[in-house]
XYZ file of C-alpha atoms in Angstrom:
718
model
C -96.553 87.004 143.342
C -99.944 85.336 142.325
C -99.110 82.227 140.392
C -100.725 81.388 137.119
C -101.889 77.879 138.492
C -103.687 79.771 141.360
C -105.397 82.109 138.965
C -106.602 79.360 136.790
C -107.869 77.580 139.947
C -109.987 80.561 140.652
C -111.040 80.790 137.089
C -112.590 77.098 137.285
C -114.315 77.994 140.462
C -115.661 81.390 139.356
C -119.437 82.235 140.319
C -121.770 84.576 138.817
C -122.210 87.593 141.104
C -125.991 87.395 141.773
C -126.161 90.120 144.204
C -125.801 92.903 141.652
C -128.806 93.923 139.747
C -127.868 93.970 136.111
C -129.760 95.135 132.979
C -128.572 92.594 130.490
C -129.317 90.524 127.405
C -130.068 86.757 128.050
C -126.437 85.641 127.450
C -124.541 88.376 129.378
C -122.210 87.062 132.002
C -119.692 89.098 134.275
C -117.068 87.278 136.170
C -115.139 89.003 138.989
C -111.621 88.044 140.287
C -110.491 89.621 143.407
C -106.906 89.381 144.280
C -104.649 91.310 146.475
C -100.992 90.275 146.396
C -97.575 91.824 146.513
C -95.697 92.247 143.222
C -92.050 91.235 143.078
C -90.224 94.449 142.057
C -87.047 93.476 140.207
C -84.445 96.153 140.020
C -83.007 95.721 136.602
C -81.452 99.219 136.644
C -81.710 99.525 132.792
C -79.972 96.238 131.963
C -82.287 95.447 129.070
C -80.931 97.219 125.995
C -80.911 94.905 122.903
C -78.881 94.770 119.784
C -78.421 92.207 117.234
C -75.499 91.645 114.687
C -74.993 88.914 111.959
C -72.227 86.546 110.954
C -72.532 83.345 109.158
C -74.253 80.215 110.331
C -72.683 77.633 112.776
C -70.402 79.989 114.751
C -71.078 78.484 118.258
C -68.339 79.942 120.582
C -68.087 83.533 121.751
C -65.070 84.999 123.762
C -64.992 88.328 125.040
C -61.317 89.580 124.765
C -59.659 92.948 124.180
C -57.486 91.757 121.203
C -56.406 95.483 120.303
C -55.665 96.562 123.777
C -57.910 99.843 123.640
C -59.704 98.952 126.818
C -63.022 97.826 125.160
C -63.779 94.189 125.264
C -64.083 92.789 121.506
C -65.738 89.389 120.537
C -64.000 86.455 119.064
C -66.694 84.401 117.494
C -65.494 80.851 116.499
C -66.708 78.347 114.071
C -65.206 74.895 115.124
C -66.618 73.127 112.084
C -64.323 75.006 109.458
C -61.830 76.536 111.816
C -62.852 80.119 111.140
C -63.403 83.027 113.423
C -64.899 86.569 113.359
C -63.093 89.196 115.152
C -65.736 91.721 116.176
C -64.449 95.114 117.231
C -66.136 97.059 119.818
C -66.210 100.913 119.630
C -67.058 103.455 122.293
C -70.726 103.108 121.673
C -70.586 99.484 122.383
C -71.270 98.597 118.842
C -69.661 95.849 117.001
C -67.825 96.897 113.876
C -65.415 95.267 111.378
C -66.989 91.784 111.591
C -64.328 90.298 109.419
C -64.198 86.478 108.959
C -60.645 84.847 108.843
C -59.156 81.437 109.020
C -57.649 80.375 112.294
C -54.187 78.706 112.276
C -55.247 77.151 115.588
C -58.287 75.216 116.636
C -59.830 77.198 119.549
C -61.825 75.628 122.334
C -61.347 78.079 124.887
C -59.055 81.213 125.296
C -58.129 83.500 128.179
C -56.013 86.593 128.598
C -52.454 85.660 129.570
C -50.823 88.893 129.926
C -48.771 90.448 132.773
C -50.416 93.758 133.877
C -53.632 95.310 132.674
C -53.258 95.216 128.858
C -54.493 91.983 127.200
C -51.671 91.424 124.728
C -51.126 87.636 125.076
C -53.781 85.039 125.146
C -53.640 81.307 126.196
C -55.864 79.030 124.260
C -57.082 75.370 124.409
C -57.351 73.250 121.345
C -59.356 70.214 122.279
C -59.259 68.669 118.725
C -55.385 68.785 118.461
C -54.785 68.058 122.326
C -52.807 71.443 122.531
C -52.412 74.379 124.788
C -50.708 77.590 123.483
C -50.019 81.284 123.676
C -51.262 83.564 120.813
C -51.531 87.126 120.182
C -53.566 89.326 117.809
C -52.828 92.245 115.439
C -54.875 95.332 115.797
C -57.090 93.994 112.998
C -57.801 90.819 114.897
C -55.343 88.405 112.950
C -54.192 85.505 115.241
C -50.566 84.389 115.446
C -49.204 81.507 117.482
C -46.315 82.159 119.790
C -45.848 78.839 121.550
C -47.711 75.629 122.049
C -47.384 72.177 123.684
C -49.191 68.906 123.298
C -51.012 67.369 126.326
C -51.663 63.818 127.150
C -55.103 63.986 126.464
C -58.115 66.282 125.334
C -58.248 69.601 127.454
C -61.780 71.032 128.163
C -61.297 73.738 130.718
C -58.961 76.484 131.344
C -58.608 79.097 134.103
C -55.835 81.800 134.758
C -54.291 83.187 137.924
C -50.754 84.021 139.209
C -50.133 81.028 141.440
C -46.678 81.918 142.780
C -46.848 85.748 143.058
C -44.185 86.453 140.539
C -46.524 88.659 138.645
C -46.874 86.288 135.530
C -49.986 84.241 134.945
C -50.241 80.535 135.076
C -53.013 78.352 133.351
C -55.051 75.501 135.095
C -56.017 72.752 132.648
C -58.535 69.838 133.051
C -61.125 67.858 131.129
C -62.967 64.575 131.162
C -60.606 63.084 128.615
C -57.491 64.407 130.281
C -55.629 62.713 133.081
C -55.276 64.783 136.206
C -54.715 68.572 136.694
C -51.946 70.492 135.074
C -50.282 73.972 135.670
C -49.177 75.690 132.493
C -46.454 78.212 132.800
C -44.402 80.245 130.295
C -40.702 79.661 130.606
C -37.884 80.523 128.218
C -40.364 81.643 125.695
C -41.942 78.299 125.801
C -44.515 76.519 127.768
C -43.994 74.105 130.547
C -46.558 71.668 132.072
C -46.526 70.738 135.833
C -48.773 67.856 136.794
C -50.255 68.275 140.255
C -52.797 65.462 140.102
C -52.349 62.236 137.732
C -54.629 59.716 139.125
C -57.981 61.124 138.595
C -60.177 62.851 135.726
C -61.863 66.121 136.472
C -64.916 67.403 134.961
C -64.031 71.039 135.687
C -61.697 72.954 137.820
C -61.172 76.682 138.739
C -58.708 78.655 140.832
C -60.325 80.016 144.086
C -58.707 81.467 147.203
C -59.735 78.955 149.910
C -57.716 80.269 152.909
C -57.811 83.985 151.892
C -53.968 84.348 151.800
C -53.987 85.934 148.444
C -52.670 83.086 146.792
C -54.865 81.080 144.387
C -56.077 77.566 145.445
C -57.870 74.989 143.342
C -61.445 73.672 143.462
C -61.876 70.522 141.022
C -64.760 68.245 140.284
C -63.613 64.584 140.357
C -65.619 62.786 137.699
C -65.516 59.404 139.142
C -65.983 60.096 142.908
C -68.476 62.683 142.118
C -66.972 65.215 144.688
C -65.146 68.467 144.635
C -61.523 68.217 145.650
C -59.871 71.085 147.252
C -56.116 71.766 146.542
C -54.272 74.251 148.779
C -51.289 76.456 147.438
C -48.395 76.771 149.656
C -47.660 80.208 148.346
C -44.949 78.882 145.789
C -47.297 77.441 143.189
C -47.280 73.953 144.903
C -50.637 72.333 145.605
C -51.633 69.696 148.064
C -54.968 67.952 148.150
C -56.577 68.906 151.526
C -60.218 67.501 151.408
C -63.306 66.616 149.422
C -66.965 67.590 149.260
C -69.320 64.948 148.172
C -71.937 65.827 145.636
C -75.285 63.753 145.894
C -75.845 63.631 142.020
C -74.513 64.524 138.693
C -73.564 68.132 138.154
C -72.419 70.356 135.231
C -71.061 73.916 134.559
C -69.090 74.270 137.716
C -67.907 77.765 138.650
C -67.030 80.021 141.596
C -68.381 83.535 142.631
C -69.369 85.288 145.779
C -73.147 85.421 145.641
C -74.046 86.863 149.207
C -71.391 89.666 149.115
C -69.851 88.361 152.298
C -66.405 88.263 151.097
C -66.166 84.593 150.825
C -66.038 82.558 147.655
C -69.013 80.193 146.902
C -69.313 77.402 144.571
C -71.990 77.103 141.895
C -73.160 74.320 139.509
C -76.237 73.023 137.593
C -77.913 70.059 139.330
C -81.262 68.491 138.542
C -82.396 71.320 136.350
C -81.599 74.081 138.807
C -78.647 75.819 140.422
C -77.160 74.749 143.645
C -74.788 77.176 145.524
C -72.206 76.004 148.213
C -71.549 78.894 150.401
C -68.260 79.724 151.451
C -67.139 81.022 154.864
C -63.922 81.886 156.653
C -62.568 78.304 156.626
C -64.307 77.368 153.261
C -66.183 74.614 154.749
C -69.010 74.910 152.095
C -71.401 73.235 154.503
C -74.435 75.580 153.711
C -75.987 75.742 150.511
C -79.110 77.366 148.730
C -80.990 76.348 145.811
C -82.122 78.547 142.803
C -85.060 77.125 141.105
C -85.502 77.710 137.574
C -88.614 77.369 135.134
C -86.332 75.451 132.544
C -83.118 73.518 132.580
C -80.242 75.876 132.582
C -77.648 74.646 130.088
C -75.169 77.538 129.930
C -74.909 80.386 132.247
C -72.719 83.520 133.128
C -72.236 85.264 136.420
C -71.909 89.078 136.823
C -73.676 91.891 138.894
C -75.683 92.959 135.880
C -77.752 95.466 137.743
C -75.090 97.115 139.805
C -76.442 96.404 143.332
C -73.519 94.655 144.700
C -74.895 91.169 144.313
C -73.906 88.828 141.730
C -76.755 87.731 139.250
C -77.158 84.664 137.010
C -77.949 84.800 133.293
C -78.782 81.282 131.713
C -79.957 79.910 128.589
C -81.984 76.689 127.718
C -80.667 75.493 124.308
C -83.624 73.484 123.517
C -85.956 76.451 123.504
C -83.309 79.016 122.803
C -84.616 81.189 125.878
C -82.484 83.689 127.900
C -83.406 84.285 131.639
C -81.731 86.324 134.201
C -82.141 85.692 137.736
C -81.320 88.957 139.818
C -80.019 88.547 143.225
C -82.341 89.880 145.996
C -80.106 89.766 149.003
C -78.069 87.230 150.965
C -78.992 83.733 149.673
C -82.050 84.751 147.650
C -83.066 85.507 144.184
C -85.895 87.208 142.415
C -87.968 84.977 140.059
C -86.103 84.600 136.802
C -87.079 87.179 133.993
C -87.486 85.957 130.452
C -85.368 88.304 128.245
C -85.625 86.746 124.833
C -86.083 83.535 122.823
C -84.013 83.034 119.732
C -83.626 80.059 117.434
C -80.367 78.110 117.907
C -79.164 80.014 120.979
C -76.104 77.903 122.081
C -73.877 80.079 124.162
C -73.376 83.413 126.285
C -70.689 85.256 127.957
C -70.707 88.190 130.308
C -68.009 90.920 130.679
C -67.189 94.434 131.556
C -65.439 97.139 129.789
C -65.158 100.966 129.787
C -68.731 101.376 128.518
C -70.319 99.191 131.350
C -71.525 95.549 131.879
C -72.515 93.384 128.939
C -73.977 90.071 128.125
C -73.154 88.514 124.675
C -75.090 85.667 123.130
C -74.682 83.468 120.014
C -76.839 81.382 117.942
C -76.176 78.657 115.339
C -78.406 80.842 113.002
C -75.425 83.313 112.684
C -76.751 85.884 115.057
C -75.101 87.753 117.865
C -77.121 89.397 120.592
C -75.727 92.111 123.141
C -77.709 93.116 126.150
C -76.482 96.118 128.372
C -77.825 99.459 129.575
C -79.235 102.202 127.308
C -77.433 105.629 127.139
C -79.213 108.536 128.652
C -78.816 110.435 125.339
C -79.705 107.643 123.058
C -82.007 108.655 120.269
C -82.811 105.133 119.212
C -82.551 101.821 121.041
C -84.421 98.509 121.577
C -85.058 96.687 124.764
C -85.810 92.919 125.299
C -87.718 91.833 128.226
C -90.289 89.201 127.041
C -91.160 86.534 124.535
C -93.838 88.439 122.443
C -94.420 91.842 123.600
C -97.699 93.128 121.960
C -99.915 95.961 123.364
C -98.225 99.044 124.629
C -99.044 101.880 126.931
C -97.282 104.661 128.998
C -98.131 106.055 132.282
C -96.551 108.009 135.119
C -96.526 106.318 138.426
C -94.607 109.015 140.188
C -96.323 112.069 138.498
C -92.839 113.255 137.713
C -93.223 113.746 133.979
C -90.904 110.826 133.245
C -92.968 107.983 131.507
C -93.097 104.570 132.489
C -93.896 101.838 129.965
C -96.097 98.800 130.181
C -96.916 95.950 127.777
C -98.745 92.679 127.414
C -96.764 89.692 126.634
C -99.026 87.569 124.543
C -96.852 84.460 124.880
C -96.420 84.597 128.583
C -99.744 85.964 129.215
C -98.605 88.633 131.445
C -98.818 92.443 132.094
C -95.249 93.714 132.317
C -94.230 97.112 133.757
C -91.020 98.971 133.553
C -90.680 101.888 135.868
C -88.345 104.769 135.295
C -87.032 107.399 137.738
C -86.144 110.711 136.295
C -83.131 110.219 134.121
C -82.720 106.553 135.184
C -84.597 104.622 132.450
C -86.142 101.390 133.235
C -85.025 100.928 136.855
C -87.687 98.467 137.989
C -89.411 95.540 136.391
C -92.439 93.327 137.313
C -95.020 91.232 135.959
C -98.599 90.386 136.690
C -100.142 87.143 135.350
C -103.108 87.375 133.027
C -105.734 84.805 131.876
C -105.088 85.439 128.216
C -102.855 87.525 125.861
C -104.318 90.878 124.669
C -103.656 93.235 121.874
C -105.044 96.383 123.474
C -103.912 98.044 126.687
C -105.032 101.221 128.120
C -104.201 102.990 131.567
C -106.134 105.049 133.958
C -103.432 107.505 134.925
C -105.641 110.068 136.839
C -104.641 108.882 140.378
C -101.322 109.475 141.867
C -99.452 106.096 142.613
C -102.703 104.152 142.018
C -103.026 103.052 138.320
C -105.534 100.797 136.706
C -104.808 98.884 133.549
C -107.399 97.598 131.137
C -106.347 94.763 129.025
C -108.559 93.411 126.111
C -108.389 92.392 122.487
C -110.694 93.847 119.749
C -113.055 91.283 118.324
C -112.969 89.233 121.709
C -115.301 89.392 124.822
C -112.875 89.673 127.749
C -111.779 92.793 129.680
C -109.203 92.038 132.344
C -108.595 94.875 134.760
C -105.519 95.191 136.989
C -105.368 97.858 139.716
C -101.807 98.454 141.070
C -101.185 100.484 144.364
C -97.497 101.833 143.935
C -97.214 102.619 147.541
C -97.112 98.950 148.623
C -96.941 97.437 145.216
C -100.120 95.460 145.858
C -102.495 94.653 143.125
C -106.129 93.616 142.483
C -107.625 91.913 139.458
C -111.135 91.716 137.826
C -112.331 90.245 134.667
C -115.436 91.233 132.801
C -117.067 89.393 129.931
C -118.986 91.437 127.650
C -122.101 90.179 125.450
C -120.438 90.305 121.970
C -117.040 91.404 120.368
C -115.340 94.570 121.477
C -115.030 97.248 119.032
C -113.808 100.108 121.096
C -113.280 100.834 124.813
C -113.129 103.864 126.909
C -113.437 104.615 130.520
C -114.262 107.633 132.836
C -112.753 107.929 136.307
C -113.611 110.254 139.380
C -110.345 111.593 140.781
C -111.972 112.256 144.288
C -114.105 109.199 144.561
C -113.123 105.618 143.751
C -115.594 105.491 140.963
C -115.109 104.318 137.408
C -117.300 103.682 134.344
C -116.186 101.378 131.546
C -117.762 101.586 128.158
C -117.550 99.009 125.554
C -118.929 99.349 121.943
C -119.499 95.677 120.873
C -120.933 93.979 117.955
C -123.270 91.008 117.909
C -125.539 89.636 115.114
C -124.502 92.554 112.805
C -125.711 95.084 115.564
C -123.653 97.428 117.555
C -124.379 97.940 121.271
C -122.928 100.240 124.000
C -122.440 98.216 127.170
C -121.624 100.255 130.474
C -120.132 98.976 133.628
C -120.090 101.040 136.784
C -117.561 100.365 139.510
C -117.194 101.759 143.101
C -114.319 100.852 145.429
C -113.299 98.525 142.546
C -116.533 96.458 142.611
C -118.995 96.248 140.078
C -122.404 97.733 141.027
C -124.283 98.149 137.928
C -124.299 97.236 134.284
C -126.475 98.168 131.118
C -126.412 97.483 127.566
C -128.223 99.532 124.654
C -128.659 98.970 121.046
C -126.860 101.788 118.863
C -127.263 100.714 115.108
C -127.324 98.033 112.636
C -125.158 97.188 109.529
C -122.172 98.803 111.220
C -118.829 98.267 109.777
C -116.783 99.964 112.429
C -117.604 102.167 115.401
C -115.561 104.437 117.817
C -116.328 106.127 121.142
C -115.496 109.664 121.724
C -115.953 111.491 124.925
C -117.236 115.096 125.236
C -120.250 116.368 127.184
C -121.862 113.167 126.148
C -120.666 109.964 124.869
C -120.376 110.236 121.255
C -120.457 107.297 119.138
C -119.244 107.376 115.447
C -120.279 104.518 113.255
C -119.654 103.695 109.657
C -122.957 102.361 108.398
C -123.239 100.601 104.942
C -126.706 100.755 103.205
C -126.831 99.342 99.673
C -124.609 101.722 97.639
C -124.181 104.453 100.381
C -121.655 104.686 103.122
C -122.778 106.961 105.972
C -120.690 108.268 108.975
C -123.239 108.336 111.784
C -122.812 110.198 114.846
C -124.898 109.003 117.836
C -125.001 111.249 121.035
C -125.620 109.085 123.975
C -125.931 109.469 127.769
C -128.113 106.868 129.564
C -130.065 106.592 126.314
C -129.766 108.023 122.699
C -130.181 111.680 122.629
C -129.539 112.357 118.927
C -128.394 110.317 116.047
C -127.737 111.693 112.480
C -125.630 111.166 109.495
C -122.685 113.706 109.244
C -120.939 112.516 106.131
C -121.972 110.208 103.368
C -120.612 108.645 100.047
C -122.413 107.279 97.038
C -120.353 104.588 95.937
C -119.827 103.509 92.349
C -119.594 99.671 91.429
C -115.883 99.999 90.688
C -114.963 101.565 94.039
C -117.645 99.876 96.086
C -115.084 98.341 98.437
C -112.372 100.935 97.734
C -112.828 102.985 100.795
C -111.534 103.426 104.440
C -112.853 105.413 107.349
C -110.850 105.641 110.542
C -111.560 107.803 113.534
C -108.237 109.502 114.716
C -109.695 110.812 118.108
C -108.351 108.321 120.634
C -105.856 110.466 122.324
C -107.070 113.878 121.714
C -108.561 115.862 124.552
C -112.241 116.869 124.940
C -111.441 120.323 123.497
C -110.315 118.993 120.304
C -112.479 118.526 117.168
C -113.305 114.839 116.162
C -111.008 113.874 113.263
C -111.384 111.191 110.528
C -108.932 109.946 108.039
C -111.106 109.047 104.791
C -110.292 107.547 101.682
C -112.489 107.073 98.680
C -111.854 106.637 94.966
C -108.135 106.707 95.698
C -108.198 110.006 97.448
C -107.259 110.845 101.029
C -108.745 113.549 103.270
C -108.785 114.552 106.913
C -111.970 115.636 108.110
C -112.506 117.470 111.414
C -115.806 117.884 113.028
C -116.764 120.349 115.819
C -119.874 121.862 117.029
C -119.467 124.667 114.715
C -118.297 123.463 111.447
C -116.645 120.563 109.287
C -113.128 121.084 107.714
C -111.859 119.026 104.923
C -108.081 118.814 104.221
C -106.650 116.806 101.226
C -103.815 114.423 101.700
C -101.197 112.815 99.550
C -101.795 109.450 101.124
C -103.696 107.237 98.518
C -105.511 104.029 99.399
C -103.935 101.990 96.653
C -100.443 102.443 98.276
C -101.106 103.314 101.806
C -103.592 101.025 103.553
C -103.557 102.318 107.186
C -102.926 99.525 109.741
C -102.263 101.643 112.648
C -102.270 105.178 113.886
C -101.417 107.304 116.859
C -101.888 111.050 117.694
C -99.899 113.527 119.853
C -100.530 117.075 120.669
C -97.797 119.726 121.389
C -99.265 123.053 122.079
C -101.191 124.225 119.000
C -99.675 121.554 116.874
C -101.587 118.363 116.392
C -99.743 115.382 114.776
C -100.944 112.130 113.355
C -98.850 109.327 112.824
C -99.572 106.532 110.378
C -98.103 103.119 109.809
C -99.164 101.436 106.675
C -99.028 97.913 105.153
C -95.945 98.773 102.988
C -93.906 99.501 106.104
C -94.033 103.299 105.919
C -94.181 105.443 109.020
C -95.131 108.996 108.293
C -96.508 112.044 110.115
C -99.299 114.479 109.250
C -99.262 117.710 111.249
C -101.544 120.553 111.749
C -100.344 123.894 113.055
C -103.689 125.490 112.906
C -107.153 124.728 111.982
C -107.353 126.704 108.704
C -103.771 125.624 107.551
C -103.041 122.695 105.226
C -101.532 119.630 106.841
C -97.760 118.912 106.705
C -96.970 115.393 105.641
C -93.552 113.855 106.363
C -91.995 110.414 105.732
C -90.053 109.241 108.800
C -88.669 105.780 108.223
C -89.696 102.379 106.853
C -90.040 99.318 108.944
C -92.258 96.164 108.195
C -92.207 94.910 111.669
C -94.067 97.234 113.706
C -96.766 95.412 115.819
C -98.238 97.843 118.101
C -96.897 101.593 118.706
C -97.509 104.836 120.417
C -95.958 108.363 120.294
C -95.220 110.074 123.561
C -92.798 112.411 125.214
C -90.629 110.027 127.333
C -88.335 112.221 129.425
C -89.838 115.817 129.298
C -87.776 116.799 126.355
C -87.752 114.012 123.675
C -90.660 112.598 121.708
C -90.248 108.989 120.978
C -92.110 106.551 118.748
C -92.354 103.454 120.854
C -93.269 100.161 118.995
C -93.053 96.489 119.565
C -91.118 94.851 116.942
C -92.921 91.636 115.675
C -89.775 90.199 114.062
C -87.271 90.690 116.908
C -89.819 90.581 119.889
C -88.458 93.813 121.362
C -89.665 97.178 122.112
C -88.063 100.002 120.043
C -87.676 103.712 120.996
C -87.196 106.002 118.191
C -86.734 109.612 118.620
C -88.731 111.537 116.143
C -88.595 115.152 117.575
């Protein structure tokens, strides 16, 4: 993948292309970037669905346990300050219900299932504060009751559970930096019994692991003082003997075990020097080979699970200082894809991964009283959100396979990247990848005309930059170009020749209270010519519409009159005339809005405008034959339009409005002569950028970026 640093290097070294003859204003500058690189395609396989739940502040521990034994993991959320907990019950839809707060009779530092068989009815817990370890159970409503407990010689920190002697009953392994040695905890005669297997050392962490693959769990433990991993072998009867040690050349944290390369041998993983190190296991557990997983930030907490279901364990980790969640998906043996930023939340402190009957999940918690769940969306979900970035803004859809199943792309303003999520038939969001940009943008349009070759135009209105990315989905290579226009962009359109590699980009720009049309011609993805022409002065807003010619509609203000001016343009102005005008009274001089609603309508459709004047709203449609005027219930005093979108379904044409008060509503036409049908859909004050599209051949979705949650939401509307 092209790195941002390399991109900026090229940016500093850019040269003006002098070989191309340009018809320009004196200040006009075009800068071109040419890149060809391979995009890292990361198989997320839908693992991006986002949900949020609320509890009170200062709940910092989260434990996935099935406390009611229904097969679905519930969440035990614990506040160590006031010794309270929330038992969040999971239902079949993977939602959390009955988030009831209770007082805990025990102080919980860690908790594990401690039951024989498959049902989780008993749990072993650690209490660092009271130096205790005990066994507890839950009622079906989530109330804790203590069955037995014992006091230790120090303050326990870690616990792991396994059957060490093959009797079908679990034992616990306890260690901690303020606890001497290692201890095995076993239930005996309805009480707990502690067996010390090491007394002269202090262990930062410990875990059960099968080192000799005899089906009996052995132990790997990190000796705090010698800074080494000690390996203890189980003789099959639950007796452990220290065999050897593995030296660590530096301080580590968060020591765990997993099989990362799917070779059937257990590996050791830990955080060291702001990255992950993995000691690879083999048939004799030598751990002589290792690989390093570099991370963009320091991992503080992490969880291991095969999130995308490809057979390789992945790593989800958080940086608590920034509150950022990343997931590093395994690529193959001993290698990972670049970490993906999933979200950034205030006070994010802990996470836990688990599996239940509805699939794989990642649960996170913040000190702000928020619980976040990440998993896969259901095929038949009618409303859901996804989280795959820090600040998704501009949105668009395309169809890279031309299979009628839409793919989604967006610009992440914070990361300054174009991000794409590809779908394959009923499998939503199969593949993710990201292309770096030189800026963040709030507008994105896609040339979807060519099979498997798509061109993405990124820009911001009121700015001067157009960044163009072309992606070849046969080999996932991409090229880039950047254009600087001579003014501020008001509107942008393009034309594309399906047979020849030729495109024309048209930018309506404002400069010095004048509006210009600037055209760029590309062949073989290279700029070959450019020209700029004056359209009008005193223009408040302007839009491009494409028919036989390039029609430009402008709102022109002259003294106390507002004119909607149509300019017919090819290489030069062919015709220019006023098609609608308003004589403004003093009291309503500024009480008007005119918006063109033609951006997504095909060439055969009439040009449509939404107009308010003197607190009245109308839709005007213009064709070569006549003008139609339709009154609307929308009024300017309560419904200032901040966004709009259009969709067409057969003879029905629907306009979707989002206003400053948070109302999202539709206005539909079933025929040119019939009155529009207005409908309120829902209310949300957090919509940033949106579109309406048929996502999967059957369902029409409103897709919008949520400015509060920094997610992308899919809302079925018909």
